[in-house]
Every structure is written in structure tokens, then in C-alpha cells.
Amino acid sequence: MQLYIKNMVCDRCILVIKEQLEKTGIAYNNVNLGEVELDKEPTPEQLETLNKNLTAIGFELLDDKKDKLVEKIKNIIISLIHRSEDSRNKKLSAILEEKLQLDYHYLSNLFSSMEGITIEKYSIRQRIERVKELLTYNELSLSEIAEQMDYSSVQHLSQQFKKETGLTPTKFRELKDNIRKPLDKV
């Protein structure tokens, strides 16, 4: 059995979820972004307690199939962008179709209707947040960031960055208070 959890977008989140599962006595095999693979079906009381505990710390158990699918789409995009899973030379639509075994047109329509933005726009926002993170570290040049993030050029990165943030990457890097969003708020 699998549980799907909304807003589980970082490695620290995985540790928090494991802690909550152990606290409620729910045995699990594996915890990934947004998913928990259980050893056996939890009791309704365990699920209720887990859901109450998760809600208190900003997570949510998903039970609607469409919600689960949208969360899976988000987690795939986050993994591709923030965990540097190799996706070069593959379109996002092809990756999503392959991983979810569903038609991209259906996924796109579902995502847009439930989130109010397109998969493409969500992906761009995640890429920009990753670029912000890399700029904050101040370890890579803009060209290296553009290459790492699979932009066709520094100009393309800069245009998209300015369109999303209102700042150029250079101006953003110069800010002392770099404004970044948590991944679940993108």
C-alpha cells in the first residue's frame, strides 16, 4: 500500500515523515518525495492520527486520485530540477508520460485545472528557484549555471529569470537578502 503526502519536497521532509510514521506505529518500507510505501495497511485510527500530526506540521495526506497524480507530477519536476536527475535531451512531456504511464495531454489538463498554472510554468518556476539557490551559493558563473540548468544560453536564462523575478541574475546575486521561496510554495 502507498500513502501520498502533499508538500513533501525536501530531504528534511522525508526525515520528518519517517519520524511521524514511527510515532504512530505505522510500518513502512520506503519514503520518497511525496510517497510512502507501507509494509501493511494501517488502521483507520493510525491514519487519522498520522493525518492530524502531519497537518499540524504543514503536510497533508492525499486520498483523491487526482490530487495524488498532481503531487506526483510536482515531485517528478522537483526531482529533475533540484536533484539533477539526468533529463538532458528529453522533453518534460516525454519524461512525465514515461514515469506516469499516462498521456501528457491528460496530465497537462489535469494539472492546469487543479493548480491554476501549466506544467511548463510550474517547471519554469522550479528552475528559477534552483537558479536562485545556485546564485546564492556564489560558486558558479552564470554560464556554468545556465549549462547546469540546461538553458540554451545565458541570455535565455537571464530573460526567463528577469521575467519571473523582476531582477537580473546579477542584481539578484548582489542582494544581501536573496528572496527565495520554499519549494512547496512555488
Short mmCIF file of N, CA and C in Angstrom, two decimals:
data_model
loop_
_atom_site.label_atom_id
_atom_site.label_comp_id
_atom_site.label_asym_id
_atom_site.label_seq_id
_atom_site.Cartn_x
_atom_site.Cartn_y
_atom_site.Cartn_z
N MET A 1 0.84 -1.18 0.00
CA MET A 1 0.00 0.00 0.00
C MET A 1 0.89 1.24 0.00
N GLN A 2 0.39 2.29 -0.63
CA GLN A 2 1.14 3.54 -0.67
C GLN A 2 0.30 4.68 -0.13
N LEU A 3 0.95 5.60 0.57
CA LEU A 3 0.35 6.85 1.01
C LEU A 3 0.97 7.96 0.20
N TYR A 4 0.22 8.98 -0.10
CA TYR A 4 0.74 10.14 -0.82
C TYR A 4 0.57 11.35 0.07
N ILE A 5 1.64 12.14 0.15
CA ILE A 5 1.68 13.26 1.08
C ILE A 5 1.99 14.53 0.33
N LYS A 6 1.16 15.53 0.53
CA LYS A 6 1.34 16.83 -0.12
C LYS A 6 2.39 17.65 0.62
N ASN A 7 3.16 18.42 -0.14
CA ASN A 7 4.18 19.35 0.37
C ASN A 7 5.45 18.66 0.86
N MET A 8 5.64 17.41 0.51
CA MET A 8 6.86 16.70 0.92
C MET A 8 7.89 16.87 -0.19
N VAL A 9 8.69 17.94 -0.11
CA VAL A 9 9.54 18.30 -1.24
C VAL A 9 11.03 18.37 -0.94
N CYS A 10 11.44 17.94 0.23
CA CYS A 10 12.87 18.03 0.54
C CYS A 10 13.32 16.82 1.36
N ASP A 11 14.62 16.65 1.46
CA ASP A 11 15.17 15.53 2.22
C ASP A 11 14.81 15.64 3.71
N ARG A 12 14.80 16.85 4.23
CA ARG A 12 14.42 17.05 5.62
C ARG A 12 12.97 16.62 5.84
N CYS A 13 12.11 16.87 4.83
CA CYS A 13 10.71 16.47 4.92
C CYS A 13 10.60 14.96 5.07
N ILE A 14 11.44 14.24 4.35
CA ILE A 14 11.42 12.77 4.40
C ILE A 14 11.72 12.31 5.83
N LEU A 15 12.69 12.94 6.47
CA LEU A 15 13.03 12.58 7.86
C LEU A 15 11.86 12.87 8.80
N VAL A 16 11.20 14.00 8.60
CA VAL A 16 10.06 14.38 9.44
C VAL A 16 8.92 13.37 9.26
N ILE A 17 8.67 12.96 8.03
CA ILE A 17 7.61 11.99 7.75
C ILE A 17 7.94 10.64 8.39
N LYS A 18 9.19 10.20 8.26
CA LYS A 18 9.60 8.93 8.90
C LYS A 18 9.36 8.99 10.41
N GLU A 19 9.70 10.12 11.00
CA GLU A 19 9.50 10.30 12.44
C GLU A 19 8.02 10.18 12.81
N GLN A 20 7.16 10.79 12.00
CA GLN A 20 5.71 10.75 12.25
C GLN A 20 5.16 9.33 12.07
N LEU A 21 5.66 8.62 11.06
CA LEU A 21 5.22 7.24 10.84
C LEU A 21 5.60 6.37 12.03
N GLU A 22 6.81 6.53 12.52
CA GLU A 22 7.28 5.74 13.66
C GLU A 22 6.49 6.10 14.92
N LYS A 23 6.19 7.39 15.08
CA LYS A 23 5.44 7.86 16.24
C LYS A 23 4.04 7.24 16.28
N THR A 24 3.42 7.03 15.11
CA THR A 24 2.07 6.47 15.05
C THR A 24 2.08 4.95 14.89
N GLY A 25 3.26 4.33 14.86
CA GLY A 25 3.35 2.88 14.79
C GLY A 25 3.03 2.31 13.42
N ILE A 26 3.20 3.10 12.37
CA ILE A 26 2.92 2.62 11.01
C ILE A 26 4.23 2.14 10.40
N ALA A 27 4.27 0.84 10.06
CA ALA A 27 5.48 0.24 9.46
C ALA A 27 5.55 0.62 7.99
N TYR A 28 6.76 0.98 7.54
CA TYR A 28 6.94 1.38 6.14
C TYR A 28 8.20 0.74 5.58
N ASN A 29 8.21 0.62 4.25
CA ASN A 29 9.39 0.10 3.55
C ASN A 29 10.28 1.23 3.08
N ASN A 30 9.66 2.26 2.51
CA ASN A 30 10.42 3.29 1.83
C ASN A 30 9.66 4.61 1.88
N VAL A 31 10.39 5.72 1.99
CA VAL A 31 9.80 7.05 1.94
C VAL A 31 10.55 7.85 0.88
N ASN A 32 9.82 8.32 -0.10
CA ASN A 32 10.37 9.16 -1.17
C ASN A 32 9.62 10.48 -1.18
N LEU A 33 9.99 11.36 -2.09
CA LEU A 33 9.28 12.62 -2.22
C LEU A 33 7.80 12.34 -2.48
N GLY A 34 6.96 12.74 -1.56
CA GLY A 34 5.53 12.64 -1.75
C GLY A 34 4.92 11.27 -1.58
N GLU A 35 5.72 10.23 -1.38
CA GLU A 35 5.18 8.87 -1.31
C GLU A 35 5.77 8.10 -0.14
N VAL A 36 4.93 7.27 0.44
CA VAL A 36 5.37 6.36 1.48
C VAL A 36 4.88 4.97 1.10
N GLU A 37 5.81 4.04 1.02
CA GLU A 37 5.46 2.65 0.74
C GLU A 37 5.35 1.93 2.08
N LEU A 38 4.15 1.42 2.36
CA LEU A 38 3.88 0.80 3.65
C LEU A 38 4.07 -0.71 3.60
N ASP A 39 4.41 -1.29 4.76
CA ASP A 39 4.51 -2.74 4.89
C ASP A 39 3.12 -3.37 4.85
N LYS A 40 2.19 -2.73 5.56
CA LYS A 40 0.81 -3.25 5.61
C LYS A 40 -0.15 -2.09 5.79
N GLU A 41 -1.40 -2.37 5.59
CA GLU A 41 -2.45 -1.36 5.69
C GLU A 41 -2.57 -0.88 7.14
N PRO A 42 -2.47 0.45 7.36
CA PRO A 42 -2.62 0.97 8.72
C PRO A 42 -4.10 0.95 9.14
N THR A 43 -4.32 0.97 10.43
CA THR A 43 -5.69 1.03 10.94
C THR A 43 -6.25 2.42 10.67
N PRO A 44 -7.57 2.55 10.62
CA PRO A 44 -8.16 3.89 10.45
C PRO A 44 -7.71 4.86 11.54
N GLU A 45 -7.53 4.36 12.76
CA GLU A 45 -7.08 5.21 13.87
C GLU A 45 -5.66 5.71 13.62
N GLN A 46 -4.79 4.82 13.14
CA GLN A 46 -3.42 5.22 12.83
C GLN A 46 -3.40 6.28 11.74
N LEU A 47 -4.21 6.08 10.70
CA LEU A 47 -4.27 7.06 9.60
C LEU A 47 -4.78 8.41 10.09
N GLU A 48 -5.80 8.37 10.94
CA GLU A 48 -6.36 9.61 11.47
C GLU A 48 -5.32 10.36 12.31
N THR A 49 -4.61 9.63 13.16
CA THR A 49 -3.57 10.23 13.99
C THR A 49 -2.44 10.79 13.12
N LEU A 50 -2.01 9.99 12.13
CA LEU A 50 -0.95 10.44 11.23
C LEU A 50 -1.37 11.71 10.50
N ASN A 51 -2.58 11.71 9.96
CA ASN A 51 -3.06 12.88 9.22
C ASN A 51 -3.12 14.11 10.11
N LYS A 52 -3.59 13.94 11.36
CA LYS A 52 -3.65 15.06 12.31
C LYS A 52 -2.25 15.59 12.60
N ASN A 53 -1.30 14.68 12.84
CA ASN A 53 0.08 15.07 13.13
C ASN A 53 0.73 15.76 11.93
N LEU A 54 0.49 15.22 10.73
CA LEU A 54 1.07 15.81 9.52
C LEU A 54 0.50 17.19 9.24
N THR A 55 -0.80 17.33 9.40
CA THR A 55 -1.45 18.62 9.17
C THR A 55 -0.90 19.68 10.10
N ALA A 56 -0.62 19.29 11.33
CA ALA A 56 -0.08 20.23 12.32
C ALA A 56 1.29 20.78 11.93
N ILE A 57 2.03 20.02 11.10
CA ILE A 57 3.37 20.48 10.71
C ILE A 57 3.46 20.85 9.23
N GLY A 58 2.29 21.05 8.59
CA GLY A 58 2.27 21.59 7.23
C GLY A 58 2.20 20.58 6.10
N PHE A 59 1.91 19.32 6.42
CA PHE A 59 1.77 18.29 5.38
C PHE A 59 0.31 17.87 5.31
N GLU A 60 0.00 17.07 4.31
CA GLU A 60 -1.38 16.62 4.15
C GLU A 60 -1.40 15.26 3.47
N LEU A 61 -2.13 14.32 4.05
CA LEU A 61 -2.33 13.03 3.39
C LEU A 61 -3.29 13.23 2.24
N LEU A 62 -2.95 12.67 1.10
CA LEU A 62 -3.83 12.79 -0.07
C LEU A 62 -4.59 11.49 -0.26
N ASP A 63 -5.88 11.60 -0.52
CA ASP A 63 -6.63 10.40 -0.80
C ASP A 63 -7.38 10.46 -2.11
N ASP A 64 -7.45 11.62 -2.73
CA ASP A 64 -8.07 11.76 -4.03
C ASP A 64 -7.06 11.40 -5.12
N LYS A 65 -7.48 10.59 -6.09
CA LYS A 65 -6.57 10.12 -7.14
C LYS A 65 -5.98 11.27 -7.95
N LYS A 66 -6.79 12.28 -8.22
CA LYS A 66 -6.29 13.42 -9.00
C LYS A 66 -5.27 14.22 -8.20
N ASP A 67 -5.53 14.42 -6.92
CA ASP A 67 -4.56 15.11 -6.06
C ASP A 67 -3.24 14.35 -6.04
N LYS A 68 -3.33 13.04 -5.93
CA LYS A 68 -2.13 12.20 -5.90
C LYS A 68 -1.33 12.35 -7.19
N LEU A 69 -2.03 12.35 -8.31
CA LEU A 69 -1.36 12.47 -9.60
C LEU A 69 -0.69 13.83 -9.77
N VAL A 70 -1.36 14.89 -9.37
CA VAL A 70 -0.76 16.23 -9.44
C VAL A 70 0.47 16.29 -8.55
N GLU A 71 0.41 15.70 -7.38
CA GLU A 71 1.56 15.69 -6.47
C GLU A 71 2.71 14.90 -7.08
N LYS A 72 2.41 13.79 -7.75
CA LYS A 72 3.45 13.01 -8.42
C LYS A 72 4.12 13.84 -9.52
N ILE A 73 3.32 14.58 -10.29
CA ILE A 73 3.88 15.45 -11.34
C ILE A 73 4.85 16.45 -10.72
N LYS A 74 4.42 17.10 -9.64
CA LYS A 74 5.27 18.08 -8.96
C LYS A 74 6.56 17.44 -8.48
N ASN A 75 6.45 16.27 -7.89
CA ASN A 75 7.64 15.61 -7.34
C ASN A 75 8.61 15.18 -8.42
N ILE A 76 8.10 14.76 -9.56
CA ILE A 76 8.97 14.40 -10.69
C ILE A 76 9.72 15.65 -11.16
N ILE A 77 9.02 16.75 -11.31
CA ILE A 77 9.65 18.00 -11.76
C ILE A 77 10.69 18.46 -10.75
N ILE A 78 10.35 18.43 -9.47
CA ILE A 78 11.31 18.83 -8.43
C ILE A 78 12.54 17.94 -8.47
N SER A 79 12.35 16.64 -8.61
CA SER A 79 13.49 15.72 -8.68
C SER A 79 14.37 16.02 -9.89
N LEU A 80 13.75 16.28 -11.02
CA LEU A 80 14.51 16.57 -12.23
C LEU A 80 15.35 17.83 -12.07
N ILE A 81 14.78 18.83 -11.44
CA ILE A 81 15.44 20.13 -11.36
C ILE A 81 16.37 20.25 -10.16
N HIS A 82 15.90 19.86 -9.02
CA HIS A 82 16.66 20.09 -7.79
C HIS A 82 17.58 18.94 -7.40
N ARG A 83 17.34 17.79 -7.93
CA ARG A 83 18.18 16.65 -7.61
C ARG A 83 19.05 16.25 -8.80
N SER A 84 19.01 17.05 -9.81
CA SER A 84 19.85 16.87 -11.01
C SER A 84 19.73 15.48 -11.63
N GLU A 85 18.51 14.93 -11.61
CA GLU A 85 18.32 13.66 -12.33
C GLU A 85 18.59 13.93 -13.80
N ASP A 86 19.24 13.01 -14.46
CA ASP A 86 19.62 13.21 -15.85
C ASP A 86 18.39 13.24 -16.75
N SER A 87 18.13 14.40 -17.32
CA SER A 87 16.99 14.54 -18.22
C SER A 87 17.38 15.25 -19.50
N ARG A 88 18.66 15.41 -19.70
CA ARG A 88 19.11 16.10 -20.90
C ARG A 88 18.61 15.39 -22.14
N ASN A 89 18.29 16.18 -23.13
CA ASN A 89 17.82 15.69 -24.42
C ASN A 89 16.46 15.00 -24.34
N LYS A 90 15.75 15.14 -23.24
CA LYS A 90 14.41 14.58 -23.12
C LYS A 90 13.46 15.71 -22.79
N LYS A 91 12.33 15.72 -23.45
CA LYS A 91 11.32 16.72 -23.14
C LYS A 91 10.61 16.33 -21.85
N LEU A 92 10.20 17.35 -21.11
CA LEU A 92 9.48 17.11 -19.87
C LEU A 92 8.22 16.28 -20.12
N SER A 93 7.54 16.57 -21.21
CA SER A 93 6.31 15.82 -21.53
C SER A 93 6.61 14.33 -21.69
N ALA A 94 7.70 14.00 -22.34
CA ALA A 94 8.07 12.59 -22.55
C ALA A 94 8.45 11.93 -21.22
N ILE A 95 9.14 12.65 -20.38
CA ILE A 95 9.54 12.11 -19.07
C ILE A 95 8.30 11.82 -18.23
N LEU A 96 7.36 12.77 -18.20
CA LEU A 96 6.15 12.57 -17.42
C LEU A 96 5.32 11.41 -17.95
N GLU A 97 5.19 11.33 -19.27
CA GLU A 97 4.45 10.20 -19.86
C GLU A 97 5.10 8.87 -19.51
N GLU A 98 6.41 8.83 -19.58
CA GLU A 98 7.15 7.59 -19.29
C GLU A 98 7.01 7.19 -17.82
N LYS A 99 7.18 8.15 -16.91
CA LYS A 99 7.16 7.83 -15.49
C LYS A 99 5.75 7.55 -14.96
N LEU A 100 4.76 8.21 -15.54
CA LEU A 100 3.39 8.08 -15.02
C LEU A 100 2.51 7.16 -15.89
N GLN A 101 3.02 6.78 -17.05
CA GLN A 101 2.28 5.90 -17.96
C GLN A 101 0.90 6.45 -18.32
N LEU A 102 0.86 7.78 -18.52
CA LEU A 102 -0.38 8.46 -18.92
C LEU A 102 -0.06 9.47 -20.01
N ASP A 103 -1.06 9.79 -20.81
CA ASP A 103 -0.92 10.74 -21.90
C ASP A 103 -0.63 12.14 -21.35
N TYR A 104 0.34 12.82 -21.96
CA TYR A 104 0.72 14.15 -21.48
C TYR A 104 -0.43 15.14 -21.57
N HIS A 105 -1.23 15.05 -22.60
CA HIS A 105 -2.36 15.97 -22.76
C HIS A 105 -3.30 15.87 -21.54
N TYR A 106 -3.56 14.65 -21.11
CA TYR A 106 -4.40 14.44 -19.92
C TYR A 106 -3.72 15.02 -18.68
N LEU A 107 -2.43 14.73 -18.50
CA LEU A 107 -1.68 15.23 -17.35
C LEU A 107 -1.67 16.76 -17.32
N SER A 108 -1.46 17.34 -18.49
CA SER A 108 -1.39 18.80 -18.61
C SER A 108 -2.73 19.44 -18.24
N ASN A 109 -3.79 18.91 -18.78
CA ASN A 109 -5.13 19.45 -18.48
C ASN A 109 -5.48 19.30 -17.00
N LEU A 110 -5.19 18.14 -16.44
CA LEU A 110 -5.47 17.90 -15.03
C LEU A 110 -4.68 18.87 -14.16
N PHE A 111 -3.38 18.98 -14.42
CA PHE A 111 -2.52 19.85 -13.63
C PHE A 111 -3.01 21.29 -13.69
N SER A 112 -3.30 21.78 -14.88
CA SER A 112 -3.76 23.17 -15.05
C SER A 112 -5.08 23.41 -14.33
N SER A 113 -5.99 22.45 -14.42
CA SER A 113 -7.29 22.64 -13.79
C SER A 113 -7.19 22.62 -12.26
N MET A 114 -6.25 21.87 -11.73
CA MET A 114 -6.15 21.78 -10.27
C MET A 114 -5.20 22.81 -9.66
N GLU A 115 -4.19 23.22 -10.41
CA GLU A 115 -3.18 24.14 -9.86
C GLU A 115 -3.32 25.58 -10.35
N GLY A 116 -4.04 25.77 -11.44
CA GLY A 116 -4.22 27.12 -11.97
C GLY A 116 -3.04 27.63 -12.78
N ILE A 117 -2.05 26.79 -13.01
CA ILE A 117 -0.93 27.12 -13.90
C ILE A 117 -0.59 25.88 -14.72
N THR A 118 0.16 26.07 -15.78
CA THR A 118 0.54 24.93 -16.61
C THR A 118 1.73 24.19 -16.01
N ILE A 119 1.93 22.98 -16.46
CA ILE A 119 3.10 22.21 -16.05
C ILE A 119 4.36 22.96 -16.46
N GLU A 120 4.35 23.51 -17.65
CA GLU A 120 5.51 24.27 -18.15
C GLU A 120 5.85 25.44 -17.22
N LYS A 121 4.83 26.21 -16.83
CA LYS A 121 5.04 27.36 -15.95
C LYS A 121 5.56 26.90 -14.57
N TYR A 122 5.00 25.82 -14.06
CA TYR A 122 5.46 25.27 -12.78
C TYR A 122 6.93 24.86 -12.89
N SER A 123 7.27 24.22 -13.99
CA SER A 123 8.64 23.78 -14.22
C SER A 123 9.58 24.98 -14.30
N ILE A 124 9.17 26.03 -14.99
CA ILE A 124 9.99 27.24 -15.08
C ILE A 124 10.20 27.85 -13.69
N ARG A 125 9.15 27.92 -12.91
CA ARG A 125 9.27 28.48 -11.56
C ARG A 125 10.24 27.66 -10.70
N GLN A 126 10.19 26.34 -10.84
CA GLN A 126 11.12 25.49 -10.09
C GLN A 126 12.55 25.71 -10.57
N ARG A 127 12.73 25.84 -11.88
CA ARG A 127 14.08 26.10 -12.41
C ARG A 127 14.62 27.42 -11.89
N ILE A 128 13.78 28.43 -11.86
CA ILE A 128 14.22 29.75 -11.37
C ILE A 128 14.59 29.67 -9.89
N GLU A 129 13.83 28.93 -9.10
CA GLU A 129 14.19 28.77 -7.68
C GLU A 129 15.54 28.07 -7.54
N ARG A 130 15.80 27.09 -8.40
CA ARG A 130 17.10 26.41 -8.37
C ARG A 130 18.22 27.37 -8.78
N VAL A 131 17.95 28.19 -9.79
CA VAL A 131 18.94 29.19 -10.22
C VAL A 131 19.21 30.16 -9.07
N LYS A 132 18.16 30.60 -8.37
CA LYS A 132 18.35 31.48 -7.21
C LYS A 132 19.26 30.82 -6.18
N GLU A 133 19.01 29.54 -5.92
CA GLU A 133 19.83 28.80 -4.97
C GLU A 133 21.29 28.79 -5.40
N LEU A 134 21.53 28.49 -6.68
CA LEU A 134 22.90 28.44 -7.19
C LEU A 134 23.56 29.82 -7.17
N LEU A 135 22.79 30.86 -7.46
CA LEU A 135 23.32 32.23 -7.38
C LEU A 135 23.70 32.59 -5.95
N THR A 136 22.88 32.16 -5.00
CA THR A 136 23.13 32.44 -3.59
C THR A 136 24.44 31.81 -3.12
N TYR A 137 24.72 30.59 -3.60
CA TYR A 137 25.96 29.92 -3.22
C TYR A 137 27.18 30.66 -3.75
N ASN A 138 27.02 31.38 -4.87
CA ASN A 138 28.08 32.19 -5.47
C ASN A 138 29.33 31.36 -5.81
N GLU A 139 29.12 30.10 -6.21
CA GLU A 139 30.24 29.23 -6.56
C GLU A 139 30.40 29.06 -8.07
N LEU A 140 29.32 29.26 -8.81
CA LEU A 140 29.35 29.05 -10.26
C LEU A 140 29.12 30.36 -11.00
N SER A 141 29.69 30.46 -12.18
CA SER A 141 29.43 31.62 -13.03
C SER A 141 28.03 31.46 -13.63
N LEU A 142 27.54 32.53 -14.19
CA LEU A 142 26.22 32.49 -14.84
C LEU A 142 26.22 31.50 -16.01
N SER A 143 27.31 31.42 -16.73
CA SER A 143 27.41 30.46 -17.84
C SER A 143 27.34 29.03 -17.33
N GLU A 144 28.02 28.76 -16.22
CA GLU A 144 28.00 27.41 -15.65
C GLU A 144 26.61 27.05 -15.13
N ILE A 145 25.93 28.04 -14.54
CA ILE A 145 24.57 27.80 -14.06
C ILE A 145 23.65 27.53 -15.24
N ALA A 146 23.77 28.33 -16.30
CA ALA A 146 22.93 28.13 -17.49
C ALA A 146 23.15 26.74 -18.06
N GLU A 147 24.39 26.30 -18.11
CA GLU A 147 24.69 24.97 -18.64
C GLU A 147 24.13 23.88 -17.72
N GLN A 148 24.36 24.03 -16.42
CA GLN A 148 23.88 23.03 -15.47
C GLN A 148 22.36 22.92 -15.49
N MET A 149 21.69 24.05 -15.68
CA MET A 149 20.22 24.06 -15.66
C MET A 149 19.63 23.82 -17.05
N ASP A 150 20.49 23.50 -18.00
CA ASP A 150 20.06 23.11 -19.34
C ASP A 150 19.37 24.24 -20.12
N TYR A 151 19.83 25.48 -19.90
CA TYR A 151 19.35 26.60 -20.70
C TYR A 151 20.17 26.65 -21.97
N SER A 152 19.57 27.14 -23.05
CA SER A 152 20.27 27.19 -24.33
C SER A 152 21.38 28.24 -24.32
N SER A 153 21.23 29.27 -23.47
CA SER A 153 22.24 30.32 -23.39
C SER A 153 22.07 31.10 -22.09
N VAL A 154 23.08 31.91 -21.76
CA VAL A 154 23.00 32.77 -20.59
C VAL A 154 21.89 33.80 -20.81
N GLN A 155 21.76 34.25 -22.05
CA GLN A 155 20.72 35.23 -22.38
C GLN A 155 19.33 34.66 -22.10
N HIS A 156 19.10 33.43 -22.50
CA HIS A 156 17.81 32.79 -22.27
C HIS A 156 17.53 32.68 -20.77
N LEU A 157 18.52 32.25 -20.01
CA LEU A 157 18.39 32.18 -18.55
C LEU A 157 18.08 33.56 -17.97
N SER A 158 18.82 34.56 -18.38
CA SER A 158 18.64 35.91 -17.86
C SER A 158 17.25 36.46 -18.17
N GLN A 159 16.78 36.22 -19.40
CA GLN A 159 15.44 36.70 -19.78
C GLN A 159 14.36 36.03 -18.94
N GLN A 160 14.46 34.72 -18.80
CA GLN A 160 13.46 33.99 -18.02
C GLN A 160 13.52 34.40 -16.55
N PHE A 161 14.72 34.58 -16.03
CA PHE A 161 14.91 34.97 -14.64
C PHE A 161 14.28 36.34 -14.39
N LYS A 162 14.55 37.28 -15.28
CA LYS A 162 14.00 38.64 -15.12
C LYS A 162 12.48 38.62 -15.23
N LYS A 163 11.96 37.83 -16.15
CA LYS A 163 10.50 37.74 -16.34
C LYS A 163 9.83 37.21 -15.07
N GLU A 164 10.46 36.25 -14.41
CA GLU A 164 9.87 35.63 -13.21
C GLU A 164 10.10 36.45 -11.94
N THR A 165 11.26 37.09 -11.82
CA THR A 165 11.61 37.75 -10.56
C THR A 165 11.60 39.28 -10.62
N GLY A 166 11.69 39.81 -11.84
CA GLY A 166 11.80 41.26 -11.97
C GLY A 166 13.23 41.77 -11.82
N LEU A 167 14.17 40.85 -11.58
CA LEU A 167 15.58 41.20 -11.40
C LEU A 167 16.44 40.43 -12.39
N THR A 168 17.58 40.98 -12.71
CA THR A 168 18.54 40.21 -13.49
C THR A 168 19.26 39.26 -12.52
N PRO A 169 19.84 38.18 -13.02
CA PRO A 169 20.58 37.28 -12.13
C PRO A 169 21.70 38.01 -11.38
N THR A 170 22.37 38.94 -12.05
CA THR A 170 23.46 39.69 -11.42
C THR A 170 22.93 40.54 -10.27
N LYS A 171 21.82 41.23 -10.49
CA LYS A 171 21.21 42.05 -9.43
C LYS A 171 20.79 41.17 -8.25
N PHE A 172 20.21 40.02 -8.57
CA PHE A 172 19.79 39.09 -7.52
C PHE A 172 20.98 38.65 -6.68
N ARG A 173 22.08 38.33 -7.35
CA ARG A 173 23.29 37.87 -6.65
C ARG A 173 23.83 38.96 -5.73
N GLU A 174 23.67 40.23 -6.14
CA GLU A 174 24.18 41.35 -5.35
C GLU A 174 23.34 41.64 -4.10
N LEU A 175 22.08 41.19 -4.11
CA LEU A 175 21.21 41.42 -2.95
C LEU A 175 21.75 40.70 -1.73
N LYS A 176 21.69 41.38 -0.60
CA LYS A 176 22.13 40.72 0.63
C LYS A 176 21.07 39.76 1.13
N ASP A 177 19.82 40.11 0.90
CA ASP A 177 18.69 39.30 1.34
C ASP A 177 18.07 38.62 0.13
N ASN A 178 18.72 37.57 -0.36
CA ASN A 178 18.22 36.86 -1.53
C ASN A 178 16.84 36.27 -1.22
N ILE A 179 15.87 36.64 -2.02
CA ILE A 179 14.49 36.24 -1.78
C ILE A 179 14.22 34.92 -2.49
N ARG A 180 14.08 33.87 -1.69
CA ARG A 180 13.78 32.56 -2.25
C ARG A 180 12.48 32.05 -1.65
N LYS A 181 11.79 31.21 -2.43
CA LYS A 181 10.54 30.63 -1.96
C LYS A 181 10.78 29.17 -1.58
N PRO A 182 10.06 28.70 -0.57
CA PRO A 182 10.12 27.25 -0.29
C PRO A 182 9.56 26.50 -1.50
N LEU A 183 10.09 25.32 -1.80
CA LEU A 183 9.69 24.58 -2.99
C LEU A 183 8.20 24.27 -3.03
N ASP A 184 7.58 24.06 -1.89
CA ASP A 184 6.15 23.76 -1.89
C ASP A 184 5.29 25.00 -2.09
N LYS A 185 5.89 26.18 -2.12
CA LYS A 185 5.15 27.42 -2.34
C LYS A 185 5.35 27.98 -3.74
N VAL A 186 6.15 27.30 -4.56
CA VAL A 186 6.45 27.78 -5.91
C VAL A 186 5.21 27.65 -6.78
#
